[in-house]
Tab-separated table of C-alpha atoms in Angstrom:
chain	number	residue	atom	x	y	z
A	1	ASP	CA	171.959	75.313	160.939
A	2	ILE	CA	169.420	75.982	158.148
A	3	GLU	CA	170.846	79.414	157.252
A	4	ALA	CA	174.385	78.019	156.854
A	5	PHE	CA	172.981	75.216	154.697
A	6	ILE	CA	171.249	77.694	152.363
A	7	VAL	CA	174.337	79.932	152.078
A	8	SER	CA	176.569	76.970	151.275
A	9	ARG	CA	174.184	75.473	148.691
A	10	PRO	CA	173.452	77.648	145.609
A	11	ASP	CA	170.754	75.152	144.521
A	12	ALA	CA	168.981	75.688	147.842
A	13	GLN	CA	169.111	79.449	147.286
A	14	LEU	CA	167.529	78.946	143.872
A	15	LYS	CA	164.736	76.789	145.320
A	16	LEU	CA	164.093	79.409	147.992
A	17	ARG	CA	163.824	82.171	145.365
A	18	GLN	CA	161.475	79.969	143.302
A	19	SER	CA	159.304	79.314	146.361
A	20	SER	CA	159.067	83.061	147.005
A	21	LEU	CA	158.093	83.613	143.378
A	22	PHE	CA	155.317	80.967	143.605
A	23	LEU	CA	154.001	82.607	146.769
A	24	ALA	CA	153.961	85.982	145.055
A	25	LYS	CA	151.992	84.568	142.148
A	26	GLY	CA	149.463	82.870	144.410
A	27	PHE	CA	150.549	79.250	143.939
A	28	ALA	CA	150.685	78.654	147.686
A	29	LYS	CA	147.806	80.689	149.020
A	30	THR	CA	146.683	80.486	152.589
A	31	PRO	CA	143.795	77.981	152.841
A	32	LYS	CA	140.381	79.606	152.732
A	33	THR	CA	138.389	79.924	155.916
A	34	GLU	CA	135.018	78.219	156.210
A	35	GLN	CA	133.386	81.633	155.990
A	36	GLU	CA	135.205	82.400	152.737
A	37	LYS	CA	134.232	79.020	151.297
A	38	GLU	CA	130.582	79.558	152.216
A	39	SER	CA	130.634	83.028	150.692
A	40	GLU	CA	132.083	81.665	147.441
A	41	PHE	CA	129.470	78.901	147.423
A	42	GLN	CA	126.608	81.357	147.852
A	43	LEU	CA	127.979	83.549	145.071
A	44	ALA	CA	128.075	80.528	142.756
A	45	LEU	CA	124.445	79.701	143.606
A	46	ALA	CA	123.445	83.332	143.040
A	47	ASP	CA	125.122	83.216	139.636
A	48	LEU	CA	123.028	80.180	138.684
A	49	GLN	CA	119.877	81.925	139.874
A	50	SER	CA	120.694	84.901	137.680
A	51	GLN	CA	120.721	82.456	134.753
A	52	ASP	CA	117.285	81.124	135.796
A	53	VAL	CA	118.766	77.733	136.662
A	54	PRO	CA	116.510	75.943	139.185
A	55	ILE	CA	118.216	75.225	142.507
A	56	LEU	CA	116.859	72.379	144.612
A	57	GLY	CA	117.721	71.529	148.195
A	58	CYS	CA	117.882	67.941	149.462
A	59	ASP	CA	118.141	66.845	153.095
A	60	ALA	CA	119.406	63.325	152.289
A	61	ASP	CA	122.079	62.346	154.793
A	62	GLN	CA	122.770	58.700	153.860
A	63	ALA	CA	124.043	56.988	150.729
A	64	HIS	CA	120.701	55.319	149.986
A	65	THR	CA	118.578	58.473	150.422
A	66	PHE	CA	121.122	60.472	148.400
A	67	SER	CA	120.966	57.875	145.602
A	68	ALA	CA	117.171	57.849	145.584
A	69	ALA	CA	117.008	61.647	145.392
A	70	LEU	CA	119.700	61.926	142.721
A	71	TRP	CA	118.287	59.224	140.424
A	72	THR	CA	114.769	60.624	140.826
A	73	THR	CA	116.071	64.005	139.670
A	74	LEU	CA	117.998	62.407	136.807
A	75	SER	CA	114.899	60.468	135.736
A	76	GLU	CA	112.772	63.640	135.613
A	77	ILE	CA	115.362	65.321	133.406
A	78	SER	CA	115.857	62.201	131.282
A	79	GLU	CA	112.141	61.806	130.597
A	80	SER	CA	112.008	65.294	129.060
A	81	ASP	CA	113.099	65.753	125.447
A	82	ASP	CA	114.220	69.340	126.067
A	83	GLY	CA	117.678	70.353	127.167
A	84	GLN	CA	117.700	71.251	130.852
A	85	LYS	CA	120.011	72.440	133.592
A	86	MET	CA	119.492	72.390	137.341
A	87	CYS	CA	121.458	72.412	140.561
A	88	VAL	CA	120.823	70.170	143.574
A	89	VAL	CA	122.354	71.061	146.943
A	90	PHE	CA	123.256	68.088	149.169
A	91	ASP	CA	124.571	69.891	152.228
A	92	LYS	CA	124.525	66.723	154.384
A	93	ILE	CA	126.494	64.549	151.971
A	94	PRO	CA	130.333	64.634	152.116
A	95	MET	CA	132.046	66.138	149.098
A	96	SER	CA	133.907	62.838	148.681
A	97	GLY	CA	130.583	61.055	148.155
A	98	LEU	CA	129.465	63.539	145.501
A	99	ALA	CA	132.856	63.321	143.785
A	100	SER	CA	132.727	59.497	143.774
A	101	PHE	CA	129.430	59.514	141.923
A	102	ILE	CA	130.627	62.053	139.359
A	103	GLU	CA	133.840	60.163	138.696
A	104	ASP	CA	132.031	56.853	138.204
A	105	PHE	CA	129.276	58.388	136.065
A	106	SER	CA	131.945	59.867	133.782
A	107	VAL	CA	133.627	56.467	133.467
A	108	LEU	CA	130.268	54.809	132.823
A	109	LYS	CA	129.561	57.131	129.904
A	110	MET	CA	132.838	56.083	128.264
A	111	GLN	CA	131.816	52.409	128.221
A	112	GLN	CA	130.277	51.972	124.788
A	113	ARG	CA	129.159	48.433	125.626
A	114	LEU	CA	126.706	49.949	128.124
A	115	MET	CA	125.932	53.223	126.361
A	116	GLU	CA	124.689	51.524	123.211
A	117	PRO	CA	121.645	49.967	124.974
A	118	LEU	CA	121.323	52.981	127.343
A	119	PRO	CA	121.323	56.030	125.027
A	120	GLU	CA	119.514	58.242	127.565
A	121	PHE	CA	122.681	58.335	129.695
A	122	GLU	CA	124.754	59.853	126.898
A	123	ARG	CA	122.791	63.124	126.893
A	124	LEU	CA	123.196	63.611	130.656
A	125	SER	CA	126.101	65.210	132.504
A	126	VAL	CA	126.699	65.655	136.231
A	127	SER	CA	129.393	67.888	137.714
A	128	LEU	CA	130.369	69.584	140.953
A	129	LEU	CA	129.328	73.223	141.116
A	130	ASN	CA	132.361	75.344	140.168
A	131	LYS	CA	134.672	72.319	140.543
A	132	GLY	CA	133.657	71.717	144.134
A	133	VAL	CA	133.034	75.144	145.620
A	134	GLY	CA	130.288	73.576	147.734
A	135	PRO	CA	128.123	70.455	148.198
A	136	ALA	CA	126.071	70.869	145.034
A	137	LEU	CA	125.703	68.963	141.770
A	138	VAL	CA	124.922	70.586	138.445
A	139	ILE	CA	122.864	68.287	136.234
A	140	GLU	CA	122.472	69.023	132.539
A	141	SER	CA	120.855	67.325	129.563
A	142	ALA	CA	121.236	67.933	125.859
A	143	PRO	CA	118.026	68.248	123.815
A	144	ARG	CA	116.974	65.086	121.991
A	145	SER	CA	117.255	65.118	118.216
A	146	ASP	CA	114.275	64.118	116.087
A	147	GLU	CA	115.842	60.690	115.637
A	148	GLU	CA	116.390	60.309	119.386
A	149	VAL	CA	112.793	61.348	120.085
A	150	ALA	CA	111.520	58.739	117.622
A	151	LYS	CA	113.610	55.997	119.281
A	152	LYS	CA	112.433	57.036	122.731
A	153	GLU	CA	108.781	56.962	121.638
A	154	GLU	CA	109.268	53.519	120.103
A	155	ARG	CA	110.812	52.267	123.342
A	156	ALA	CA	108.101	53.864	125.497
A	157	ALA	CA	105.139	52.554	123.459
A	158	ILE	CA	104.891	49.484	125.708
A	159	GLU	CA	104.031	51.739	128.658
A	160	GLU	CA	100.536	52.177	127.208
A	161	VAL	CA	99.659	48.499	127.690
A	162	ILE	CA	101.335	47.995	131.062
A	163	ASP	CA	99.049	47.653	134.067
A	164	GLU	CA	100.360	47.273	137.605
A	165	ALA	CA	97.579	44.948	138.775
A	166	ARG	CA	98.043	42.573	135.813
A	167	ALA	CA	101.797	42.624	136.299
A	168	GLU	CA	101.448	41.561	139.928
A	169	VAL	CA	99.072	38.722	139.026
A	170	ALA	CA	101.513	37.483	136.370
A	171	LEU	CA	104.482	37.730	138.696
A	172	LYS	CA	102.710	35.859	141.497
A	173	SER	CA	101.853	33.153	138.975
A	174	PHE	CA	105.558	32.870	138.115
A	175	VAL	CA	106.539	32.695	141.785
A	176	ASN	CA	103.933	30.020	142.542
A	177	ARG	CA	104.761	28.001	139.401
A	178	LEU	CA	108.546	28.047	139.536
A	179	VAL	CA	109.889	29.416	142.811
A	180	VAL	CA	107.353	27.569	144.997
A	181	GLY	CA	106.139	24.771	142.724
A	182	GLU	CA	109.567	23.694	141.501
A	183	GLU	CA	111.209	24.734	144.774
A	184	ALA	CA	113.717	27.037	143.085
A	185	CYS	CA	114.019	28.648	146.515
A	186	PRO	CA	113.488	26.199	149.391
A	187	PHE	CA	112.652	29.025	151.812
A	188	THR	CA	109.783	30.430	149.729
A	189	LYS	CA	106.598	28.445	150.297
A	190	ASP	CA	104.141	31.145	149.295
A	191	SER	CA	104.064	34.094	146.887
A	192	ASP	CA	103.189	36.466	149.744
A	193	ILE	CA	105.581	35.313	152.520
A	194	ALA	CA	109.381	34.884	152.375
A	195	GLY	CA	111.987	33.543	154.777
A	196	ILE	CA	109.925	30.574	155.914
A	197	GLY	CA	112.071	27.936	157.617
A	198	LEU	CA	114.902	30.270	158.587
A	199	GLU	CA	113.600	31.055	162.063
A	200	LYS	CA	116.150	28.804	163.768
A	201	ARG	CA	118.881	30.742	161.979
A	202	GLY	CA	117.704	34.057	163.373
A	203	ILE	CA	115.549	35.193	160.430
A	204	LYS	CA	111.893	36.117	160.815
A	205	ALA	CA	109.481	35.284	158.009
A	206	GLY	CA	107.761	38.344	156.583
A	207	PRO	CA	105.675	39.702	153.710
A	208	VAL	CA	106.934	39.901	150.135
A	209	GLY	CA	106.672	43.456	148.820
A	210	TYR	CA	105.547	43.787	145.204
A	211	ARG	CA	106.757	47.107	143.814
A	212	PHE	CA	106.335	48.492	140.324
A	213	GLY	CA	107.974	50.919	137.906
A	214	LYS	CA	106.063	51.734	134.724
A	215	SER	CA	108.626	53.871	132.885
A	216	SER	CA	110.855	52.553	130.114
A	217	ASP	CA	113.561	55.071	131.077
A	218	ALA	CA	116.709	53.594	132.632
A	219	CYS	CA	117.145	56.486	135.085
A	220	ALA	CA	113.558	55.959	136.256
A	221	ALA	CA	114.382	52.286	136.865
A	222	LEU	CA	117.306	53.292	139.080
A	223	ALA	CA	115.093	55.794	140.901
A	224	VAL	CA	112.434	53.228	141.797
A	225	PHE	CA	115.156	50.713	142.699
A	226	TRP	CA	116.731	53.114	145.200
A	227	SER	CA	113.302	54.013	146.574
A	228	SER	CA	112.837	50.294	147.239
A	229	ILE	CA	116.215	50.170	149.003
A	230	CYS	CA	115.135	53.096	151.199
A	231	GLU	CA	111.910	51.283	152.057
A	232	LEU	CA	113.759	48.120	153.050
A	233	MET	CA	116.238	50.115	155.131
A	234	ALA	CA	113.380	51.768	157.016
A	235	THR	CA	111.243	48.633	157.548
A	236	PRO	CA	111.886	45.634	159.866
A	237	GLU	CA	112.225	42.294	158.061
A	238	ASP	CA	109.147	40.826	159.738
A	239	ASP	CA	107.118	43.698	158.201
A	240	LEU	CA	108.849	43.538	154.817
A	241	SER	CA	111.024	40.514	154.128
A	242	THR	CA	112.019	41.174	150.533
A	243	ILE	CA	110.957	43.171	147.464
A	244	LEU	CA	110.122	41.936	143.980
A	245	LEU	CA	110.541	45.015	141.795
A	246	SER	CA	108.670	44.784	138.497
A	247	LEU	CA	110.104	46.812	135.586
A	248	PRO	CA	108.012	45.571	132.638
A	249	ALA	CA	108.982	48.417	130.288
A	250	ILE	CA	112.729	47.879	130.757
A	251	GLY	CA	114.026	45.590	128.028
A	252	SER	CA	110.484	44.613	127.103
A	253	GLY	CA	110.236	41.608	124.811
A	254	THR	CA	112.499	38.678	123.981
A	255	THR	CA	114.761	40.131	121.293
A	256	VAL	CA	118.527	40.385	121.636
A	257	GLU	CA	118.168	44.177	121.907
A	258	ALA	CA	115.646	43.798	124.744
A	259	HIS	CA	117.940	41.412	126.599
A	260	ASN	CA	120.917	43.730	126.136
A	261	ARG	CA	118.980	46.634	127.625
A	262	PHE	CA	117.828	44.543	130.579
A	263	SER	CA	121.382	43.334	131.151
A	264	ALA	CA	122.801	46.870	130.973
A	265	VAL	CA	120.261	48.290	133.428
A	266	ALA	CA	120.898	45.386	135.808
A	267	GLU	CA	124.655	45.990	135.601
A	268	VAL	CA	124.338	49.729	136.304
A	269	ILE	CA	122.039	49.072	139.271
A	270	GLY	CA	124.564	46.659	140.752
A	271	ARG	CA	127.397	49.052	139.984
A	272	TYR	CA	125.924	51.850	142.079
A	273	LEU	CA	124.859	49.508	144.849
A	274	PHE	CA	128.524	48.514	145.126
A	275	LEU	CA	129.771	52.106	144.810
A	276	PHE	CA	128.026	53.102	148.030
A	277	LYS	CA	128.621	49.725	149.756
A	278	GLY	CA	124.963	48.720	149.578
A	279	ALA	CA	125.997	45.242	148.407
A	280	GLU	CA	127.165	44.609	151.971
A	281	ILE	CA	123.503	44.829	153.051
A	282	PHE	CA	121.512	43.647	150.023
A	283	GLY	CA	121.751	40.986	147.359
A	284	LEU	CA	120.060	41.084	143.958
A	285	VAL	CA	118.546	38.395	141.743
A	286	HIS	CA	117.815	39.425	138.140
A	287	PHE	CA	115.019	38.067	135.924
A	288	HIS	CA	113.963	38.584	132.281
A	289	PRO	CA	111.640	36.668	129.906
A	290	ALA	CA	114.557	35.835	127.580
A	291	TYR	CA	117.184	35.421	130.309
A	292	ASP	CA	120.329	33.959	128.753
A	293	ARG	CA	123.373	33.588	131.003
A	294	SER	CA	125.679	33.328	127.979
A	295	MET	CA	124.702	36.898	127.036
A	296	ILE	CA	125.467	38.393	130.464
A	297	ASN	CA	128.779	40.208	130.805
A	298	PRO	CA	131.166	38.617	131.706
A	299	ALA	CA	129.963	35.346	130.189
A	300	ASN	CA	132.537	33.078	131.816
A	301	LYS	CA	132.976	34.772	135.180
A	302	PRO	CA	130.586	35.600	138.054
A	303	ALA	CA	128.239	38.553	137.503
A	304	PHE	CA	126.458	40.147	140.472
A	305	GLY	CA	122.820	39.076	140.696
A	306	HIS	CA	123.081	36.445	137.951
A	307	LEU	CA	123.331	32.685	137.604
A	308	PRO	CA	126.788	31.076	137.588
A	309	PRO	CA	128.473	31.008	134.163
A	310	ARG	CA	127.147	28.249	131.933
A	311	ASN	CA	130.559	26.545	131.794
A	312	TRP	CA	130.510	26.197	135.590
A	313	LEU	CA	127.395	24.020	135.698
A	314	ARG	CA	129.026	20.635	135.077
A	315	PRO	CA	131.711	21.263	137.741
A	316	ILE	CA	128.992	22.461	140.129
A	317	LEU	CA	126.931	19.295	139.576
A	318	LYS	CA	130.008	17.148	140.047
A	319	MET	CA	131.018	18.875	143.269
A	320	ASN	CA	127.503	18.452	144.642
A	321	GLY	CA	127.715	14.700	144.085
A	322	ASN	CA	125.558	14.676	140.926
A	323	VAL	CA	128.306	13.049	138.880
A	324	GLU	CA	125.931	11.156	136.583
A	325	GLU	CA	124.062	14.335	135.597
A	326	SER	CA	127.322	16.238	135.100
A	327	GLN	CA	128.309	13.649	132.493
A	328	SER	CA	124.962	12.759	130.898
A	329	PHE	CA	123.317	16.185	130.568
A	330	SER	CA	123.568	17.677	127.092
A	331	ASP	CA	124.410	21.350	126.581
A	332	ASP	CA	120.709	21.897	125.820
A	333	ASP	CA	119.805	20.364	129.176
A	334	LEU	CA	122.129	22.794	130.928
A	335	THR	CA	120.709	25.729	128.957
A	336	LEU	CA	117.300	25.036	130.523
A	337	SER	CA	118.797	26.269	133.796
A	338	ASP	CA	118.132	29.789	132.481
A	339	TYR	CA	114.387	29.209	132.925
A	340	GLN	CA	114.705	29.681	136.685
A	341	ARG	CA	115.360	33.343	135.818
A	342	ARG	CA	112.765	33.696	133.031
A	343	SER	CA	109.931	35.756	134.475
A	344	PRO	CA	107.163	37.414	132.396
A	345	PHE	CA	109.091	40.726	132.362
A	346	THR	CA	112.179	42.336	133.830
A	347	MET	CA	112.150	41.928	137.593
A	348	ILE	CA	114.665	42.365	140.405
A	349	ASN	CA	114.421	40.490	143.675
A	350	ILE	CA	116.041	42.667	146.344
A	351	LEU	CA	117.149	40.436	149.207
A	352	ARG	CA	118.517	41.235	152.639
A	353	ASN	CA	121.974	39.704	152.917
A	354	SER	CA	121.150	38.503	156.427
A	355	GLN	CA	118.607	36.176	154.802
A	356	VAL	CA	120.955	35.144	151.995
A	357	ASN	CA	123.705	34.231	154.476
A	358	ALA	CA	121.294	32.344	156.731
A	359	ALA	CA	119.919	30.368	153.789
A	360	ALA	CA	123.386	29.529	152.453
A	361	GLY	CA	124.575	28.290	155.843
A	362	ALA	CA	128.119	27.963	157.118
A	363	LYS	CA	130.975	27.183	154.715
A	364	SER	CA	128.855	28.053	151.668
A	365	ILE	CA	131.862	29.342	149.699
A	366	VAL	CA	133.974	26.532	148.257
A	367	GLU	CA	136.897	26.058	145.897
A	368	LEU	CA	135.387	24.831	142.629
A	369	PRO	CA	137.623	22.956	140.143
A	370	LEU	CA	136.688	24.123	136.639
A	371	GLU	CA	136.976	22.085	133.459
A	372	ASP	CA	140.114	23.972	132.390
A	373	GLY	CA	141.913	22.813	135.550
A	374	THR	CA	141.743	26.123	137.414
A	375	LEU	CA	140.188	26.676	140.829
A	376	THR	CA	137.651	29.390	141.581
A	377	GLN	CA	135.499	30.355	144.535
A	378	ALA	CA	131.807	29.548	144.219
A	379	SER	CA	128.741	29.469	146.449
A	380	GLY	CA	125.194	28.106	146.237
A	381	ILE	CA	126.432	24.739	144.956
A	382	THR	CA	123.478	22.775	146.368
A	383	THR	CA	120.809	25.212	145.147
A	384	TYR	CA	122.222	25.599	141.638
A	385	SER	CA	122.681	21.839	141.259
A	386	ARG	CA	119.130	21.133	142.400
A	387	ASN	CA	117.636	23.792	140.120
A	388	THR	CA	119.672	22.707	137.084
A	389	ILE	CA	118.432	19.140	137.501
A	390	ARG	CA	114.836	20.240	138.061
A	391	MET	CA	114.710	22.530	135.039
A	392	ALA	CA	116.021	19.681	132.884
A	393	SER	CA	113.478	17.249	134.322
A	394	VAL	CA	110.543	19.616	133.747
A	395	GLY	CA	111.594	20.107	130.143
A	396	LYS	CA	111.548	23.043	127.746
A	397	GLU	CA	107.987	22.602	126.484
A	398	LYS	CA	106.368	22.869	129.909
A	399	LEU	CA	108.686	25.650	131.081
A	400	GLN	CA	108.086	27.738	127.946
A	401	SER	CA	104.328	27.156	128.043
A	402	GLY	CA	104.099	28.400	131.621
A	403	LEU	CA	106.199	31.465	130.804
A	404	GLU	CA	104.109	32.381	127.755
A	405	LYS	CA	100.904	32.212	129.769
A	406	GLU	CA	102.353	34.623	132.323
A	407	ILE	CA	103.527	37.010	129.612
A	408	SER	CA	100.003	36.997	128.187
A	409	ILE	CA	98.575	37.833	131.607
A	410	ALA	CA	101.084	40.633	132.183
A	411	PHE	CA	100.534	42.414	128.878
A	412	GLY	CA	96.853	41.639	128.340
A	413	PHE	CA	97.407	39.309	125.384
A	414	ASP	CA	94.955	36.689	126.678
């Protein structure tokens, strides 16, 4: 029996004595009751109140409403140059969900490739209240230095010339010129209605929603993005088919720095959509006036919401049966494919995956032989082939002229 085993084994006696010592020192305490946990949580909140730390309550009970509330709070703190501290209680969100965000946000801040174009993230920190005493996040920001204030003001200067009405006119011009006129999307026949022609596949056509974010702050961009997700989640597709989210102050301009900031914001948006499994419901399509697929990370592998890698285009053309074009097109011809994503300013098309899957049709994912002899999975072969050929046939001069006119409309340069 167990007693005989312990008597006959000195090592077992030692382990038993050690276990008793750990118990005496509190290393194996009895789990706290729910009442004790709640009491400890309330004491922690009271301690924050005594320090004049604002405490906010949020009734979000889903990943998308939680994300919208959290990024809205982060954007308000990020916009201020002062150091701040506040606590937000999410009593309807599992602790695991709060912990997942904190863990990923900490990892994000260690990625210098993203932090360099997104300096506002570096001054923010998010943690669980007292290491998880209750469902509350403590959000803090460091004060901006004089140099950081100057950089922020330089970045935000474009906000003064941005007008929502002009932006919508410019964006509709882009949609009519390229998406409808050049048939970049065969199921968009009008700048105001999407999903046309998918009725037999179970999709109802519905209005295109034009939404707008004026701020140049990256956290504000995530806040308006998640607000758009909430709107789509709450609205039937025949009342709101898709959203075109205009973010003209994010990565404004055509410089390398502007493109890097656009690309970083797009990557972070996709990152958090995946974190809370939103990518199972929605797809994203990213646009920028200087869109360059070779500058999107990773350059030679798929990136969520972006065109296929440039070095995939010849294999894609070949697989689609466009063998002549795959051989005769110059590298410059293939580069013109980027124009299908060159809108007058940063914009995100938020699509319902039900529509994406219906448009792609059955067996849309194929094994694509690449030029290095490897095989990879790819989708949208027909659409990307058609658009690559059309952009090359239109030519750079006409494509650039149309884009510049829309930029002038958007920013009042005309």
